[in-house]
């Protein structure tokens, strides 16, 4: 799985409906895989921020290239990349029981 797939499945709880689209059951809508680019689009990255806030994480940023969720802090060339990198660090930790999702 790619970084974006891991975030979509484990944080946003989207299901892969077909090879080319996600299904967001909470909002009852389909999202094309090619249209969800949180590492390039800040609006998409902010969907991740809002979901992690719902899960109890505290979000902090320096506003340009660093994002933190609690004690997980990552950087990127842009804020969107930093958010995506931090979310991936949370979601890809194989020692976390996925029951928290």
Coordinates of C-alpha atoms in Angstrom, one line a residue:
X1 CA 0.0 0.0 0.0
X2 CA 1.1 3.5 -0.7
X3 CA 1.3 6.3 1.9
X4 CA -2.0 7.8 0.7
X5 CA -3.8 4.4 0.7
X6 CA -2.7 3.8 4.3
X7 CA -4.0 7.2 5.4
X8 CA -7.3 6.8 3.5
X9 CA -7.9 3.4 5.0
X10 CA -6.6 3.7 8.5
X11 CA -7.3 7.3 9.4
X12 CA -10.2 8.4 7.2
X13 CA -11.8 4.9 7.2
X14 CA -12.4 5.0 3.5
X15 CA -13.0 1.7 1.7
X16 CA -11.6 1.0 -1.8
X17 CA -14.7 0.6 -3.8
X18 CA -13.0 -0.1 -7.1
X19 CA -9.4 0.0 -8.2
X20 CA -9.8 3.7 -9.0
X21 CA -12.1 5.1 -6.3
X22 CA -12.6 5.3 -2.5
X23 CA -16.0 5.2 -0.8
X24 CA -16.5 7.6 2.2
X25 CA -19.4 5.9 4.0
X26 CA -19.7 8.7 6.6
X27 CA -20.4 11.2 3.9
X28 CA -21.9 8.7 1.4
X29 CA -19.7 9.7 -1.5
X30 CA -17.1 8.4 -3.9
X31 CA -13.7 9.9 -4.2
X32 CA -11.5 9.1 -7.2
X33 CA -8.1 7.8 -6.1
X34 CA -6.4 10.3 -8.5
X35 CA -8.4 13.2 -6.9
X36 CA -7.2 12.7 -3.3
X37 CA -3.7 14.1 -3.1
X38 CA -3.2 15.3 0.5
X39 CA 0.6 15.7 0.1
X40 CA -0.1 18.2 -2.7
X41 CA -3.4 19.8 -1.7
X42 CA -3.7 21.5 1.7
X43 CA -7.5 21.2 1.7
X44 CA -7.1 17.4 1.4
X45 CA -4.5 17.4 4.1
X46 CA -6.9 19.3 6.4
X47 CA -9.4 16.5 6.1
X48 CA -6.8 14.3 7.7
X49 CA -6.2 17.0 10.4
X50 CA -9.9 17.2 11.2
X51 CA -10.2 13.4 11.4
X52 CA -7.2 13.1 13.7
X53 CA -8.6 15.8 15.9
X54 CA -11.9 13.7 16.2
X55 CA -9.7 10.8 17.3
X56 CA -8.2 12.9 20.1
X57 CA -4.9 14.1 18.6
X58 CA -3.7 17.6 19.2
X59 CA -2.5 19.4 16.0
X60 CA 0.3 22.0 16.0
X61 CA 2.2 23.5 13.1
X62 CA 4.8 26.2 12.4
X63 CA 2.6 27.2 9.5
X64 CA 4.9 26.3 6.6
X65 CA 6.7 23.0 6.8
X66 CA 6.2 21.3 10.1
X67 CA 3.2 19.4 11.5
X68 CA 2.7 17.7 14.8
X69 CA 0.0 15.4 16.2
X70 CA 0.7 15.0 19.9
X71 CA 4.3 13.8 20.1
X72 CA 4.5 12.8 16.4
X73 CA 6.3 15.6 14.5
X74 CA 7.2 15.6 10.8
X75 CA 8.4 18.0 8.2
X76 CA 7.9 18.5 4.5
X77 CA 8.6 20.9 1.7
X78 CA 5.0 22.2 2.2
X79 CA 2.6 22.1 5.1
X80 CA 0.5 19.6 3.2
X81 CA 3.5 17.3 2.9
X82 CA 4.3 17.7 6.6
X83 CA 0.7 16.8 7.6
X84 CA 0.7 13.8 5.3
X85 CA 4.0 12.6 6.6
X86 CA 2.9 13.0 10.2
X87 CA -0.4 11.2 9.6
X88 CA 1.5 8.4 7.8
X89 CA 3.8 8.0 10.8
X90 CA 0.7 7.5 13.0
X91 CA -1.2 5.2 10.6
X92 CA 1.8 3.0 9.6
X93 CA 2.9 2.1 13.1
X94 CA 2.3 -1.6 13.0
X95 CA 2.5 -1.8 16.8
X96 CA -0.8 0.1 17.1
X97 CA -3.9 -2.0 17.4
X98 CA -6.2 -1.0 14.6
X99 CA -9.1 -1.3 17.0
X100 CA -8.6 2.4 17.9
X101 CA -9.9 3.4 14.4

